[in-house]
PDB file of C-alpha atoms and ligand atoms in Angstrom:
ATOM      1  CA  MET A   1      -0.002  -0.010  -0.019  1.00  0.00           C
ATOM      2  CA  GLU A   2       1.267   3.450  -0.901  1.00  0.00           C
ATOM      3  CA  ILE A   3       1.234   5.694   2.128  1.00  0.00           C
ATOM      4  CA  HIS A   4       1.278   9.433   1.646  1.00  0.00           C
ATOM      5  CA  LEU A   5       3.733  11.130   3.950  1.00  0.00           C
ATOM      6  CA  SER A   6       2.906  14.740   4.846  1.00  0.00           C
ATOM      7  CA  THR A   7       6.528  15.357   5.861  1.00  0.00           C
ATOM      8  CA  PRO A   8       8.787  15.015   2.838  1.00  0.00           C
ATOM      9  CA  GLY A   9      11.862  16.503   4.526  1.00  0.00           C
ATOM     10  CA  LEU A  10      14.424  15.259   7.060  1.00  0.00           C
ATOM     11  CA  ILE A  11      13.344  13.846  10.365  1.00  0.00           C
ATOM     12  CA  TYR A  12      15.415  13.885  13.587  1.00  0.00           C
ATOM     13  CA  PHE A  13      15.645  10.327  14.909  1.00  0.00           C
ATOM     14  CA  ASP A  14      17.882   9.691  17.914  1.00  0.00           C
ATOM     15  CA  GLY A  15      20.457  12.324  17.194  1.00  0.00           C
ATOM     16  CA  LYS A  16      20.500  12.119  13.401  1.00  0.00           C
ATOM     17  CA  LEU A  17      18.568  13.720  10.573  1.00  0.00           C
ATOM     18  CA  ILE A  18      17.350  11.000   8.236  1.00  0.00           C
ATOM     19  CA  PRO A  19      14.989  10.965   5.198  1.00  0.00           C
ATOM     20  CA  SER A  20      11.364  10.959   6.213  1.00  0.00           C
ATOM     21  CA  ALA A  21      10.634   7.587   4.503  1.00  0.00           C
ATOM     22  CA  ASP A  22      13.327   5.936   6.653  1.00  0.00           C
ATOM     23  CA  ALA A  23      11.914   7.135  10.022  1.00  0.00           C
ATOM     24  CA  ARG A  24      10.190   3.923  11.094  1.00  0.00           C
ATOM     25  CA  LEU A  25       9.115   2.287  14.354  1.00  0.00           C
ATOM     26  CA  HIS A  26       8.789  -1.492  14.599  1.00  0.00           C
ATOM     27  CA  VAL A  27       5.215  -2.931  14.586  1.00  0.00           C
ATOM     28  CA  SER A  28       6.095  -4.734  17.838  1.00  0.00           C
ATOM     29  CA  SER A  29       7.134  -1.519  19.627  1.00  0.00           C
ATOM     30  CA  VAL A  30       5.065  -0.533  22.679  1.00  0.00           C
ATOM     31  CA  ALA A  31       4.612   2.897  21.048  1.00  0.00           C
ATOM     32  CA  VAL A  32       2.826   1.279  18.098  1.00  0.00           C
ATOM     33  CA  LYS A  33       0.895  -1.364  20.019  1.00  0.00           C
ATOM     34  CA  TYR A  34      -0.314   0.746  22.968  1.00  0.00           C
ATOM     35  CA  GLY A  35       0.259   4.417  21.944  1.00  0.00           C
ATOM     36  CA  SER A  36       2.977   4.827  24.541  1.00  0.00           C
ATOM     37  CA  ASN A  37       4.510   8.169  23.711  1.00  0.00           C
ATOM     38  CA  VAL A  38       4.604  11.768  24.877  1.00  0.00           C
ATOM     39  CA  PHE A  39       4.960  14.742  22.601  1.00  0.00           C
ATOM     40  CA  GLU A  40       4.977  18.452  22.088  1.00  0.00           C
ATOM     41  CA  GLY A  41       3.686  20.664  19.308  1.00  0.00           C
ATOM     42  CA  LEU A  42       5.651  23.878  18.956  1.00  0.00           C
ATOM     43  CA  CYS A  43       5.836  26.648  16.344  1.00  0.00           C
ATOM     44  CA  THR A  44       8.499  28.676  14.608  1.00  0.00           C
ATOM     45  CA  TYR A  45       7.549  32.119  13.256  1.00  0.00           C
ATOM     46  CA  ARG A  46       9.105  34.543  10.864  1.00  0.00           C
ATOM     47  CA  GLY A  47       9.796  37.724  12.837  1.00  0.00           C
ATOM     48  CA  VAL A  48       8.594  41.122  11.822  1.00  0.00           C
ATOM     49  CA  SER A  49      12.223  42.213  11.368  1.00  0.00           C
ATOM     50  CA  GLY A  50      13.423  39.031   9.754  1.00  0.00           C
ATOM     51  CA  GLY A  51      14.827  35.929  11.333  1.00  0.00           C
ATOM     52  CA  SER A  52      12.907  32.938  12.619  1.00  0.00           C
ATOM     53  CA  THR A  53      12.263  31.982  16.314  1.00  0.00           C
ATOM     54  CA  VAL A  54      10.757  29.119  18.226  1.00  0.00           C
ATOM     55  CA  PHE A  55       7.880  30.299  20.529  1.00  0.00           C
ATOM     56  CA  ARG A  56       8.299  29.439  24.187  1.00  0.00           C
ATOM     57  CA  MET A  57      10.551  26.494  23.460  1.00  0.00           C
ATOM     58  CA  HIS A  58      11.746  26.014  26.986  1.00  0.00           C
ATOM     59  CA  GLU A  59       8.267  25.738  28.451  1.00  0.00           C
ATOM     60  CA  HIS A  60       7.464  23.107  25.811  1.00  0.00           C
ATOM     61  CA  LEU A  61      10.664  21.152  26.588  1.00  0.00           C
ATOM     62  CA  GLN A  62       9.973  21.237  30.294  1.00  0.00           C
ATOM     63  CA  ARG A  63       6.414  19.942  29.746  1.00  0.00           C
ATOM     64  CA  LEU A  64       7.837  17.173  27.597  1.00  0.00           C
ATOM     65  CA  GLN A  65      10.258  16.125  30.353  1.00  0.00           C
ATOM     66  CA  GLU A  66       7.390  16.208  32.929  1.00  0.00           C
ATOM     67  CA  SER A  67       5.172  14.116  30.617  1.00  0.00           C
ATOM     68  CA  ALA A  68       7.964  11.536  30.190  1.00  0.00           C
ATOM     69  CA  ARG A  69       8.471  11.444  33.971  1.00  0.00           C
ATOM     70  CA  MET A  70       4.789  10.899  34.642  1.00  0.00           C
ATOM     71  CA  MET A  71       4.657   8.170  32.017  1.00  0.00           C
ATOM     72  CA  GLN A  72       7.747   6.570  33.572  1.00  0.00           C
ATOM     73  CA  ILE A  73       9.531   6.332  30.244  1.00  0.00           C
ATOM     74  CA  ASP A  74      13.248   5.384  30.592  1.00  0.00           C
ATOM     75  CA  CYS A  75      14.960   8.505  29.331  1.00  0.00           C
ATOM     76  CA  ASP A  76      16.683  11.483  30.776  1.00  0.00           C
ATOM     77  CA  TYR A  77      16.896  13.961  27.821  1.00  0.00           C
ATOM     78  CA  SER A  78      18.274  17.240  29.044  1.00  0.00           C
ATOM     79  CA  GLN A  79      16.799  20.579  28.001  1.00  0.00           C
ATOM     80  CA  ASP A  80      19.949  21.064  25.766  1.00  0.00           C
ATOM     81  CA  GLU A  81      19.461  17.748  24.042  1.00  0.00           C
ATOM     82  CA  LEU A  82      15.823  18.436  23.380  1.00  0.00           C
ATOM     83  CA  ALA A  83      16.579  21.980  22.140  1.00  0.00           C
ATOM     84  CA  ASP A  84      19.214  20.582  19.848  1.00  0.00           C
ATOM     85  CA  ALA A  85      16.635  18.163  18.353  1.00  0.00           C
ATOM     86  CA  VAL A  86      14.307  21.047  17.668  1.00  0.00           C
ATOM     87  CA  LEU A  87      16.739  23.491  16.331  1.00  0.00           C
ATOM     88  CA  SER A  88      18.654  21.069  14.150  1.00  0.00           C
ATOM     89  CA  THR A  89      15.438  19.719  12.595  1.00  0.00           C
ATOM     90  CA  VAL A  90      14.345  23.240  11.640  1.00  0.00           C
ATOM     91  CA  ARG A  91      17.863  24.154  10.344  1.00  0.00           C
ATOM     92  CA  GLY A  92      18.305  20.836   8.558  1.00  0.00           C
ATOM     93  CA  ASN A  93      15.124  21.430   6.568  1.00  0.00           C
ATOM     94  CA  ASN A  94      16.130  25.036   5.777  1.00  0.00           C
ATOM     95  CA  ILE A  95      12.987  26.385   7.319  1.00  0.00           C
ATOM     96  CA  GLU A  96      13.165  30.176   7.435  1.00  0.00           C
ATOM     97  CA  GLY A  97       9.468  30.934   8.102  1.00  0.00           C
ATOM     98  CA  ASP A  98       6.470  29.605   9.961  1.00  0.00           C
ATOM     99  CA  SER A  99       6.445  25.907  10.787  1.00  0.00           C
ATOM    100  CA  HIS A 100       4.853  23.415  13.155  1.00  0.00           C
ATOM    101  CA  ILE A 101       7.223  21.117  15.054  1.00  0.00           C
ATOM    102  CA  ARG A 102       6.335  17.830  16.693  1.00  0.00           C
ATOM    103  CA  LEU A 103       8.805  16.546  19.237  1.00  0.00           C
ATOM    104  CA  SER A 104       8.060  13.048  20.495  1.00  0.00           C
ATOM    105  CA  ILE A 105       9.456  10.454  22.840  1.00  0.00           C
ATOM    106  CA  PHE A 106       8.377   6.938  21.855  1.00  0.00           C
ATOM    107  CA  VAL A 107       8.731   3.784  23.850  1.00  0.00           C
ATOM    108  CA  VAL A 108      10.335   1.681  21.040  1.00  0.00           C
ATOM    109  CA  GLY A 109      11.006  -1.515  23.048  1.00  0.00           C
ATOM    110  CA  ASP A 110       8.833  -4.625  22.572  1.00  0.00           C
ATOM    111  CA  GLY A 111       6.592  -5.657  25.450  1.00  0.00           C
ATOM    112  CA  PHE A 112       3.339  -4.728  27.154  1.00  0.00           C
ATOM    113  CA  SER A 113       1.719  -1.451  28.096  1.00  0.00           C
ATOM    114  CA  GLU A 114       3.764  -1.130  31.231  1.00  0.00           C
ATOM    115  CA  THR A 115       7.075  -1.419  29.332  1.00  0.00           C
ATOM    116  CA  THR A 116       9.252   1.678  30.155  1.00  0.00           C
ATOM    117  CA  GLY A 117      11.960   1.567  27.456  1.00  0.00           C
ATOM    118  CA  PRO A 118      14.092   1.921  25.523  1.00  0.00           C
ATOM    119  CA  ALA A 119      12.905   5.237  24.201  1.00  0.00           C
ATOM    120  CA  SER A 120      13.552   7.196  20.963  1.00  0.00           C
ATOM    121  CA  LEU A 121      13.522  10.951  20.435  1.00  0.00           C
ATOM    122  CA  VAL A 122      11.925  12.118  17.168  1.00  0.00           C
ATOM    123  CA  CYS A 123      11.373  15.581  15.725  1.00  0.00           C
ATOM    124  CA  ILE A 124       9.442  16.573  12.633  1.00  0.00           C
ATOM    125  CA  ALA A 125       9.112  20.113  11.279  1.00  0.00           C
ATOM    126  CA  THR A 126       6.426  21.003   8.780  1.00  0.00           C
ATOM    127  CA  PRO A 127       6.381  24.490   7.136  1.00  0.00           C
ATOM    128  CA  ARG A 128       3.009  26.204   7.158  1.00  0.00           C
ATOM    129  CA  GLY A 129       1.398  29.487   6.220  1.00  0.00           C
ATOM    130  CA  ALA A 130      -0.245  32.000   8.419  1.00  0.00           C
ATOM    131  CA  LYS A 131      -4.117  32.286   8.742  1.00  0.00           C
ATOM    132  CA  ASN A 132      -6.234  35.253   9.837  1.00  0.00           C
ATOM    133  CA  LEU A 133      -8.891  34.884  12.559  1.00  0.00           C
ATOM    134  CA  GLU A 134     -11.814  34.835  10.132  1.00  0.00           C
ATOM    135  CA  GLU A 135     -10.381  31.729   8.463  1.00  0.00           C
ATOM    136  CA  ARG A 136     -10.319  29.878  11.760  1.00  0.00           C
ATOM    137  CA  VAL A 137     -13.849  30.189  13.048  1.00  0.00           C
ATOM    138  CA  LYS A 138     -15.575  27.105  14.469  1.00  0.00           C
ATOM    139  CA  HIS A 139     -18.976  25.871  15.474  1.00  0.00           C
ATOM    140  CA  ALA A 140     -18.768  23.667  18.576  1.00  0.00           C
ATOM    141  CA  SER A 141     -20.955  21.153  20.466  1.00  0.00           C
ATOM    142  CA  VAL A 142     -20.707  19.908  23.991  1.00  0.00           C
ATOM    143  CA  SER A 143     -19.495  16.349  23.829  1.00  0.00           C
ATOM    144  CA  SER A 144     -21.421  13.466  25.339  1.00  0.00           C
ATOM    145  CA  TRP A 145     -17.972  12.000  26.106  1.00  0.00           C
ATOM    146  CA  LEU A 146     -16.445  13.390  29.234  1.00  0.00           C
ATOM    147  CA  ARG A 147     -12.872  14.682  29.400  1.00  0.00           C
ATOM    148  CA  LEU A 148     -10.358  12.208  30.716  1.00  0.00           C
ATOM    149  CA  ASP A 149     -10.078  12.605  34.449  1.00  0.00           C
ATOM    150  CA  ASP A 150      -6.933  12.653  36.652  1.00  0.00           C
ATOM    151  CA  ARG A 151      -8.375   9.559  38.473  1.00  0.00           C
ATOM    152  CA  VAL A 152      -8.184   7.663  35.129  1.00  0.00           C
ATOM    153  CA  ALA A 153      -5.125   9.041  33.314  1.00  0.00           C
ATOM    154  CA  PRO A 154      -3.640  12.467  33.748  1.00  0.00           C
ATOM    155  CA  PRO A 155      -4.935  15.024  31.172  1.00  0.00           C
ATOM    156  CA  ARG A 156      -2.332  17.570  32.282  1.00  0.00           C
ATOM    157  CA  ILE A 157       0.387  15.693  30.452  1.00  0.00           C
ATOM    158  CA  LYS A 158       0.707  15.441  26.658  1.00  0.00           C
ATOM    159  CA  ALA A 159       0.547  11.708  26.095  1.00  0.00           C
ATOM    160  CA  GLY A 160      -0.509  10.407  22.714  1.00  0.00           C
ATOM    161  CA  ALA A 161      -2.906   7.938  24.301  1.00  0.00           C
ATOM    162  CA  ASN A 162      -4.907  10.821  25.854  1.00  0.00           C
ATOM    163  CA  TYR A 163      -5.980  11.744  22.314  1.00  0.00           C
ATOM    164  CA  HIS A 164      -8.247   8.673  21.993  1.00  0.00           C
ATOM    165  CA  ASN A 165     -10.568  10.636  24.252  1.00  0.00           C
ATOM    166  CA  SER A 166     -10.295  13.670  21.895  1.00  0.00           C
ATOM    167  CA  ARG A 167     -10.884  11.404  18.911  1.00  0.00           C
ATOM    168  CA  PHE A 168     -14.243  10.172  20.279  1.00  0.00           C
ATOM    169  CA  GLY A 169     -15.406  13.679  21.106  1.00  0.00           C
ATOM    170  CA  VAL A 170     -14.296  15.323  17.815  1.00  0.00           C
ATOM    171  CA  LEU A 171     -15.648  12.533  15.589  1.00  0.00           C
ATOM    172  CA  GLU A 172     -18.948  12.683  17.367  1.00  0.00           C
ATOM    173  CA  ALA A 173     -19.034  16.491  16.806  1.00  0.00           C
ATOM    174  CA  ARG A 174     -18.183  16.133  13.082  1.00  0.00           C
ATOM    175  CA  ARG A 175     -20.884  13.358  12.685  1.00  0.00           C
ATOM    176  CA  ASN A 176     -23.344  15.816  13.991  1.00  0.00           C
ATOM    177  CA  GLY A 177     -22.288  18.658  11.740  1.00  0.00           C
ATOM    178  CA  TYR A 178     -20.086  20.587  14.071  1.00  0.00           C
ATOM    179  CA  ASP A 179     -16.342  21.422  13.784  1.00  0.00           C
ATOM    180  CA  GLU A 180     -15.186  20.916  17.366  1.00  0.00           C
ATOM    181  CA  ALA A 181     -16.060  19.257  20.621  1.00  0.00           C
ATOM    182  CA  LEU A 182     -16.159  20.939  24.039  1.00  0.00           C
ATOM    183  CA  PHE A 183     -15.660  18.389  26.774  1.00  0.00           C
ATOM    184  CA  LEU A 184     -17.104  18.553  30.303  1.00  0.00           C
ATOM    185  CA  THR A 185     -15.259  17.205  33.334  1.00  0.00           C
ATOM    186  CA  PHE A 186     -16.537  14.379  35.489  1.00  0.00           C
ATOM    187  CA  ASN A 187     -18.101  17.063  37.659  1.00  0.00           C
ATOM    188  CA  GLY A 188     -20.046  18.493  34.643  1.00  0.00           C
ATOM    189  CA  LYS A 189     -17.968  21.737  34.324  1.00  0.00           C
ATOM    190  CA  VAL A 190     -16.392  22.897  31.080  1.00  0.00           C
ATOM    191  CA  SER A 191     -12.962  21.451  30.507  1.00  0.00           C
ATOM    192  CA  GLU A 192     -11.341  22.001  27.042  1.00  0.00           C
ATOM    193  CA  GLY A 193     -11.514  21.182  23.341  1.00  0.00           C
ATOM    194  CA  GLY A 194     -10.104  18.009  21.787  1.00  0.00           C
ATOM    195  CA  ASN A 195      -6.755  19.676  20.987  1.00  0.00           C
ATOM    196  CA  SER A 196      -7.057  23.073  22.622  1.00  0.00           C
ATOM    197  CA  CYS A 197      -8.001  25.044  25.693  1.00  0.00           C
ATOM    198  CA  PHE A 198     -11.119  27.132  26.156  1.00  0.00           C
ATOM    199  CA  PHE A 199     -11.842  30.805  26.884  1.00  0.00           C
ATOM    200  CA  MET A 200     -14.983  32.772  27.000  1.00  0.00           C
ATOM    201  CA  VAL A 201     -15.815  36.415  27.513  1.00  0.00           C
ATOM    202  CA  LYS A 202     -18.656  37.654  29.610  1.00  0.00           C
ATOM    203  CA  ASP A 203     -19.335  41.310  30.369  1.00  0.00           C
ATOM    204  CA  GLY A 204     -15.740  42.177  29.351  1.00  0.00           C
ATOM    205  CA  VAL A 205     -14.156  39.533  31.697  1.00  0.00           C
ATOM    206  CA  LEU A 206     -12.089  36.786  30.135  1.00  0.00           C
ATOM    207  CA  VAL A 207     -12.909  33.426  31.796  1.00  0.00           C
ATOM    208  CA  THR A 208     -11.101  30.081  31.419  1.00  0.00           C
ATOM    209  CA  PRO A 209     -11.309  26.798  33.373  1.00  0.00           C
ATOM    210  CA  PRO A 210      -8.708  26.249  36.083  1.00  0.00           C
ATOM    211  CA  VAL A 211      -5.684  23.878  35.674  1.00  0.00           C
ATOM    212  CA  THR A 212      -7.614  21.312  37.780  1.00  0.00           C
ATOM    213  CA  ALA A 213     -10.491  21.092  35.244  1.00  0.00           C
ATOM    214  CA  SER A 214      -8.963  18.112  33.417  1.00  0.00           C
ATOM    215  CA  ILE A 215      -7.068  20.277  30.947  1.00  0.00           C
ATOM    216  CA  LEU A 216      -3.672  19.997  29.397  1.00  0.00           C
ATOM    217  CA  ILE A 217      -1.528  22.612  31.109  1.00  0.00           C
ATOM    218  CA  SER A 218      -1.500  24.772  28.035  1.00  0.00           C
ATOM    219  CA  ILE A 219       1.349  27.141  27.181  1.00  0.00           C
ATOM    220  CA  THR A 220      -0.928  29.291  24.917  1.00  0.00           C
ATOM    221  CA  ARG A 221      -3.554  29.524  27.666  1.00  0.00           C
ATOM    222  CA  GLN A 222      -0.845  30.809  30.093  1.00  0.00           C
ATOM    223  CA  THR A 223       0.484  33.214  27.437  1.00  0.00           C
ATOM    224  CA  LEU A 224      -2.977  34.657  26.729  1.00  0.00           C
ATOM    225  CA  ILE A 225      -3.736  35.053  30.452  1.00  0.00           C
ATOM    226  CA  GLU A 226      -0.554  37.067  30.808  1.00  0.00           C
ATOM    227  CA  LEU A 227      -1.114  39.196  27.701  1.00  0.00           C
ATOM    228  CA  ALA A 228      -4.704  39.916  28.676  1.00  0.00           C
ATOM    229  CA  ARG A 229      -3.713  40.992  32.213  1.00  0.00           C
ATOM    230  CA  ASP A 230      -0.916  43.165  30.776  1.00  0.00           C
ATOM    231  CA  GLN A 231      -3.548  44.848  28.634  1.00  0.00           C
ATOM    232  CA  GLY A 232      -5.761  45.525  31.638  1.00  0.00           C
ATOM    233  CA  ILE A 233      -8.371  42.812  30.787  1.00  0.00           C
ATOM    234  CA  GLU A 234      -9.731  41.050  33.853  1.00  0.00           C
ATOM    235  CA  VAL A 235      -9.021  37.288  33.779  1.00  0.00           C
ATOM    236  CA  GLN A 236     -10.779  34.694  35.903  1.00  0.00           C
ATOM    237  CA  GLU A 237      -9.557  31.105  36.117  1.00  0.00           C
ATOM    238  CA  ARG A 238     -12.653  29.449  37.466  1.00  0.00           C
ATOM    239  CA  GLU A 239     -15.122  26.636  36.926  1.00  0.00           C
ATOM    240  CA  ILE A 240     -17.478  27.268  34.008  1.00  0.00           C
ATOM    241  CA  ASP A 241     -21.002  25.794  33.932  1.00  0.00           C
ATOM    242  CA  ARG A 242     -22.290  24.346  30.635  1.00  0.00           C
ATOM    243  CA  SER A 243     -25.137  26.894  30.607  1.00  0.00           C
ATOM    244  CA  GLU A 244     -22.619  29.769  30.609  1.00  0.00           C
ATOM    245  CA  LEU A 245     -21.582  28.615  27.087  1.00  0.00           C
ATOM    246  CA  TYR A 246     -24.969  29.428  25.738  1.00  0.00           C
ATOM    247  CA  ILE A 247     -24.986  33.108  26.935  1.00  0.00           C
ATOM    248  CA  ALA A 248     -21.309  33.952  26.419  1.00  0.00           C
ATOM    249  CA  ASP A 249     -20.425  37.175  24.586  1.00  0.00           C
ATOM    250  CA  GLU A 250     -17.366  35.633  22.967  1.00  0.00           C
ATOM    251  CA  ALA A 251     -15.579  32.266  23.011  1.00  0.00           C
ATOM    252  CA  PHE A 252     -12.468  30.832  21.514  1.00  0.00           C
ATOM    253  CA  LEU A 253     -10.090  27.881  21.550  1.00  0.00           C
ATOM    254  CA  CYS A 254      -6.344  28.125  21.872  1.00  0.00           C
ATOM    255  CA  GLY A 255      -3.236  26.096  21.386  1.00  0.00           C
ATOM    256  CA  SER A 256       0.260  26.315  20.018  1.00  0.00           C
ATOM    257  CA  GLY A 257      -0.644  24.952  16.618  1.00  0.00           C
ATOM    258  CA  LEU A 258      -4.189  26.296  16.560  1.00  0.00           C
ATOM    259  CA  GLU A 259      -3.154  29.667  18.006  1.00  0.00           C
ATOM    260  CA  ILE A 260      -6.600  31.278  18.480  1.00  0.00           C
ATOM    261  CA  SER A 261      -9.698  29.922  16.957  1.00  0.00           C
ATOM    262  CA  PRO A 262     -12.965  31.842  17.508  1.00  0.00           C
ATOM    263  CA  ILE A 263     -16.131  29.794  18.323  1.00  0.00           C
ATOM    264  CA  LEU A 264     -19.229  31.340  16.749  1.00  0.00           C
ATOM    265  CA  SER A 265     -21.902  28.955  18.165  1.00  0.00           C
ATOM    266  CA  VAL A 266     -22.122  26.227  20.782  1.00  0.00           C
ATOM    267  CA  ASP A 267     -24.874  23.559  20.283  1.00  0.00           C
ATOM    268  CA  ARG A 268     -26.326  26.042  17.685  1.00  0.00           C
ATOM    269  CA  PHE A 269     -26.670  28.762  20.338  1.00  0.00           C
ATOM    270  CA  PRO A 270     -25.062  31.868  18.779  1.00  0.00           C
ATOM    271  CA  VAL A 271     -22.098  33.081  20.706  1.00  0.00           C
ATOM    272  CA  GLY A 272     -22.497  36.927  20.890  1.00  0.00           C
ATOM    273  CA  ASP A 273     -23.688  38.076  17.481  1.00  0.00           C
ATOM    274  CA  ARG A 274     -21.983  35.172  15.720  1.00  0.00           C
ATOM    275  CA  SER A 275     -19.014  37.230  14.616  1.00  0.00           C
ATOM    276  CA  VAL A 276     -15.460  37.435  16.032  1.00  0.00           C
ATOM    277  CA  GLY A 277     -15.711  39.743  19.080  1.00  0.00           C
ATOM    278  CA  PRO A 278     -13.527  42.632  20.172  1.00  0.00           C
ATOM    279  CA  VAL A 279     -11.736  40.921  23.038  1.00  0.00           C
ATOM    280  CA  THR A 280     -10.820  37.962  20.768  1.00  0.00           C
ATOM    281  CA  HIS A 281      -9.546  40.431  18.124  1.00  0.00           C
ATOM    282  CA  ARG A 282      -7.547  42.330  20.697  1.00  0.00           C
ATOM    283  CA  LEU A 283      -5.907  39.110  22.077  1.00  0.00           C
ATOM    284  CA  TRP A 284      -5.129  37.834  18.633  1.00  0.00           C
ATOM    285  CA  ASP A 285      -3.420  41.162  17.637  1.00  0.00           C
ATOM    286  CA  ALA A 286      -1.362  40.991  20.848  1.00  0.00           C
ATOM    287  CA  TYR A 287      -0.538  37.284  20.333  1.00  0.00           C
ATOM    288  CA  ASP A 288       0.376  37.771  16.706  1.00  0.00           C
ATOM    289  CA  SER A 289       2.721  40.656  17.523  1.00  0.00           C
ATOM    290  CA  VAL A 290       4.379  38.693  20.429  1.00  0.00           C
ATOM    291  CA  ILE A 291       5.081  35.495  18.390  1.00  0.00           C
ATOM    292  CA  ARG A 292       6.643  37.573  15.620  1.00  0.00           C
ATOM    293  CA  GLY A 293       8.855  39.568  17.882  1.00  0.00           C
ATOM    294  CA  GLY A 294       6.848  42.812  17.583  1.00  0.00           C
ATOM    295  CA  ASP A 295       6.669  43.410  21.309  1.00  0.00           C
ATOM    296  CA  ALA A 296      10.019  43.883  23.149  1.00  0.00           C
ATOM    297  CA  ARG A 297       8.475  42.957  26.479  1.00  0.00           C
ATOM    298  CA  TYR A 298       8.090  39.306  25.471  1.00  0.00           C
ATOM    299  CA  GLN A 299      11.410  38.749  23.690  1.00  0.00           C
ATOM    300  CA  ARG A 300      12.222  36.294  26.395  1.00  0.00           C
ATOM    301  CA  TRP A 301       9.775  33.816  24.924  1.00  0.00           C
ATOM    302  CA  LEU A 302      11.561  33.696  21.504  1.00  0.00           C
ATOM    303  CA  THR A 303      14.525  31.470  20.767  1.00  0.00           C
ATOM    304  CA  PRO A 304      16.310  32.303  17.496  1.00  0.00           C
ATOM    305  CA  VAL A 305      16.567  29.324  15.135  1.00  0.00           C
ATOM    306  CA  TYR A 306      19.634  30.662  13.550  1.00  0.00           C
ATOM    307  CA  GLY A 307      21.558  31.995  16.502  1.00  0.00           C
ATOM    308  CA  GLN A 308      24.807  33.895  16.360  1.00  0.00           C
ATOM    309  CA  GLY A 309      27.193  32.227  13.958  1.00  0.00           C
ATOM    310  CA  GLN A 310      24.458  29.959  12.633  1.00  0.00           C
ATOM    311  CA  ALA A 311      22.992  32.191   9.871  1.00  0.00           C
TER     312      ALA A 311
HETATM  313  N1  PMP B   1      -5.405  20.850  25.279  1.00  0.00           N
HETATM  314  C1  PMP B   1      -5.092  19.837  24.492  1.00  0.00           C
HETATM  315  C2  PMP B   1      -5.813  18.491  24.665  1.00  0.00           C
HETATM  316  C3  PMP B   1      -4.139  19.990  23.475  1.00  0.00           C
HETATM  317  O1  PMP B   1      -3.817  19.000  22.713  1.00  0.00           O
HETATM  318  C4  PMP B   1      -3.531  21.216  23.284  1.00  0.00           C
HETATM  319  C5  PMP B   1      -2.512  21.420  22.206  1.00  0.00           C
HETATM  320  N2  PMP B   1      -1.249  21.087  22.575  1.00  0.00           N
HETATM  321  C6  PMP B   1      -3.851  22.277  24.189  1.00  0.00           C
HETATM  322  C7  PMP B   1      -4.808  22.051  25.212  1.00  0.00           C
HETATM  323  C8  PMP B   1      -3.140  23.590  24.167  1.00  0.00           C
HETATM  324  O2  PMP B   1      -1.850  23.433  24.628  1.00  0.00           O
HETATM  325  P1  PMP B   1      -0.652  24.349  24.204  1.00  0.00           P
HETATM  326  O3  PMP B   1      -1.191  25.737  24.330  1.00  0.00           O
HETATM  327  O4  PMP B   1       0.411  24.118  25.224  1.00  0.00           O
HETATM  328  O5  PMP B   1      -0.305  23.951  22.790  1.00  0.00           O
END
């Protein structure tokens, strides 16, 4: 069978860049059989004054280390090793502009679901273009599947197997004519989307579920909270009831790959007047400026791809 690979370039595999078609895992590996992997999705952006940077790389690398620790995968990749995997993949593929990077740790050994190693480090970089907010709007429904709960498997880490839960919710939403699923927690409060965190705006206040609402500890969520507060927008991290979704003024999803994606309706209830609202626009303008190095206050979040002597 001919399999189409969406990543034609070079893939980083255990310290080397190899052709995409050669980057294989064995069918008996625990990663293939049981989905035993942890990963990160990061982005590079072309800066407003040239150059390319990785956004919040160190926060992503730290979360990957924590995910691997929680999963008890036998590996001790340092921040430097992980950073080298990311930067050499981007450089090796001559990426100068925007791209999405997937950095994964797979359990490649044979065995059962509790097998802890050996592990492999893999990095894939895929160039992509920029989209404006209007191109990203979504219609969402509340999923009948609940979000994974910390008493079952920790949603706060980024483990591939957690996405089976996302799969059920998102496919249910699509079957029913929506774009995206909003999950509730075991306690019936709003949690997050299948691949993103959730924000809503009510009476000028930005509201998002707390980190204990079965969410992935999202780097974009944290970024937007900080940007909103720096702009004088009140932010509440608190439980959200389902019924609040139906009377929200604005709502959006966020994530590193997704960035900001406005939600125009939930279960066919219009959100606001069914157009992208002013707070969402304001946050997007702030975010877009920050990721492209347009705001000196947040330069600390940007790691140059081609550092000194690398250009
Ligand atoms: N929740 C889930 C389930 C996700 O997959 C993502 C995307 N990584 C997010 C939230 C957003 O996380 P981040 O902002 O760190 O990308």
